[in-house]
């Protein structure tokens, strides 16, 4: 397989040590570099992992960790419209546990969530709406 030229090659040591069961403990600098390269636009995470001898799922796991520089929680795009003249502070919440749907009404706007809901993201969205 030919190198696509999307990312430079790592020149330092990759593995700090190998355990008896064959698992590798990777050098932190290598992991940070690999995560940084994987976050570049247009880079194939699987291809990058393969070129560097790392399992793609392990690289995706490293990308989710918050302690790496550049970690930004995934949020959906939000459009803010002009606030109505009178906006009640109270919010009505209806939950439909059997269907996996939740509706939150704030100031005449309805936020409808369905499927699996990430509590941390919901708290972030509600904090922004509250401010």
GROMACS .gro file of C-alpha atoms in nm, residues 16-125:
model
  110
   16UNK     CA    1   0.710   0.228   2.544
   17UNK     CA    2   0.698  -0.140   2.634
   18UNK     CA    3   0.517  -0.462   2.550
   19UNK     CA    4   0.336  -0.661   2.816
   20UNK     CA    5   0.355  -1.041   2.852
   21UNK     CA    6   0.015  -1.080   2.688
   22UNK     CA    7   0.140  -0.897   2.376
   23UNK     CA    8  -0.034  -0.566   2.441
   24UNK     CA    9   0.166  -0.252   2.376
   25UNK     CA   10   0.196   0.054   2.597
   26UNK     CA   11   0.245   0.345   2.358
   27UNK     CA   12   0.460   0.655   2.414
   28UNK     CA   13   0.240   0.951   2.513
   29UNK     CA   14   0.404   1.184   2.259
   30UNK     CA   15   0.328   0.932   1.982
   31UNK     CA   16  -0.036   0.902   2.091
   32UNK     CA   17  -0.076   1.283   2.103
   33UNK     CA   18   0.083   1.319   1.758
   34UNK     CA   19  -0.136   1.044   1.613
   35UNK     CA   20  -0.454   1.203   1.756
   36UNK     CA   21  -0.349   1.542   1.616
   37UNK     CA   22  -0.293   1.389   1.270
   38UNK     CA   23  -0.624   1.200   1.285
   39UNK     CA   24  -0.817   1.523   1.355
   40UNK     CA   25  -0.695   1.687   1.034
   41UNK     CA   26  -0.965   1.729   0.770
   42UNK     CA   27  -0.972   1.456   0.507
   43UNK     CA   28  -0.750   1.211   0.696
   44UNK     CA   29  -0.861   0.849   0.703
   45UNK     CA   30  -0.841   0.738   1.067
   46UNK     CA   31  -0.826   0.373   0.966
   47UNK     CA   32  -0.551   0.439   0.709
   48UNK     CA   33  -0.348   0.647   0.953
   49UNK     CA   34  -0.377   0.376   1.220
   50UNK     CA   35  -0.278   0.104   0.974
   51UNK     CA   36   0.029   0.297   0.854
   52UNK     CA   37   0.144   0.341   1.214
   53UNK     CA   38   0.073  -0.013   1.338
   54UNK     CA   39  -0.214   0.083   1.571
   55UNK     CA   40  -0.563  -0.064   1.581
   56UNK     CA   41  -0.811   0.188   1.433
   57UNK     CA   42  -1.055   0.140   1.722
   58UNK     CA   43  -0.778   0.219   1.970
   59UNK     CA   44  -0.696   0.540   1.781
   60UNK     CA   45  -1.066   0.638   1.781
   61UNK     CA   46  -1.071   0.576   2.157
   62UNK     CA   47  -0.769   0.805   2.205
   63UNK     CA   48  -0.946   1.072   1.998
   64UNK     CA   49  -1.242   1.068   2.240
   65UNK     CA   50  -1.026   1.126   2.548
   66UNK     CA   51  -1.055   1.479   2.684
   67UNK     CA   52  -0.692   1.527   2.794
   68UNK     CA   53  -0.557   1.551   2.438
   69UNK     CA   54  -0.507   1.904   2.303
   70UNK     CA   55  -0.771   2.012   2.057
   71UNK     CA   56  -1.050   1.803   2.211
   72UNK     CA   57  -1.380   1.971   2.136
   73UNK     CA   58  -1.705   1.812   2.250
   74UNK     CA   59  -1.931   1.729   1.958
   75UNK     CA   60  -2.228   1.966   1.952
   76UNK     CA   61  -2.498   2.017   1.697
   77UNK     CA   62  -2.521   2.351   1.514
   78UNK     CA   63  -2.755   2.598   1.685
   79UNK     CA   64  -2.925   2.900   1.531
   80UNK     CA   65  -3.023   3.182   1.767
   81UNK     CA   66  -3.317   3.395   1.666
   82UNK     CA   67  -3.435   3.724   1.819
   83UNK     CA   68  -3.576   3.675   2.167
   84UNK     CA   69  -3.951   3.732   2.203
   85UNK     CA   70  -4.062   4.034   2.407
   86UNK     CA   71  -4.190   3.828   2.699
   87UNK     CA   72  -4.019   3.504   2.778
   88UNK     CA   73  -4.122   3.291   3.071
   89UNK     CA   74  -3.835   3.145   3.267
   90UNK     CA   75  -4.023   2.828   3.348
   91UNK     CA   76  -3.977   2.539   3.110
   92UNK     CA   77  -4.221   2.258   3.046
   93UNK     CA   78  -4.066   1.918   2.991
   94UNK     CA   79  -4.248   1.614   2.861
   95UNK     CA   80  -4.077   1.280   2.840
   96UNK     CA   81  -4.200   0.980   2.644
   97UNK     CA   82  -3.982   0.699   2.783
   98UNK     CA   83  -4.133   0.424   2.569
   99UNK     CA   84  -4.058   0.602   2.241
  100UNK     CA   85  -3.723   0.754   2.347
  101UNK     CA   86  -3.844   1.110   2.277
  102UNK     CA   87  -3.816   1.419   2.498
  103UNK     CA   88  -3.962   1.766   2.439
  104UNK     CA   89  -3.844   2.079   2.621
  105UNK     CA   90  -4.038   2.402   2.577
  106UNK     CA   91  -3.852   2.726   2.649
  107UNK     CA   92  -3.988   3.070   2.568
  108UNK     CA   93  -4.222   2.937   2.302
  109UNK     CA   94  -3.953   2.726   2.135
  110UNK     CA   95  -3.969   2.349   2.148
  111UNK     CA   96  -3.652   2.139   2.163
  112UNK     CA   97  -3.738   1.783   2.062
  113UNK     CA   98  -3.485   1.507   2.130
  114UNK     CA   99  -3.523   1.150   2.014
  115UNK     CA  100  -3.316   0.836   2.034
  116UNK     CA  101  -3.021   0.800   2.269
  117UNK     CA  102  -2.961   1.128   2.454
  118UNK     CA  103  -2.613   1.226   2.573
  119UNK     CA  104  -2.665   1.385   2.916
  120UNK     CA  105  -2.345   1.594   2.901
  121UNK     CA  106  -2.442   1.745   2.565
  122UNK     CA  107  -2.798   1.809   2.687
  123UNK     CA  108  -2.662   1.993   2.994
  124UNK     CA  109  -2.441   2.207   2.771
  125UNK     CA  110  -2.729   2.298   2.537
   0.00000   0.00000   0.00000
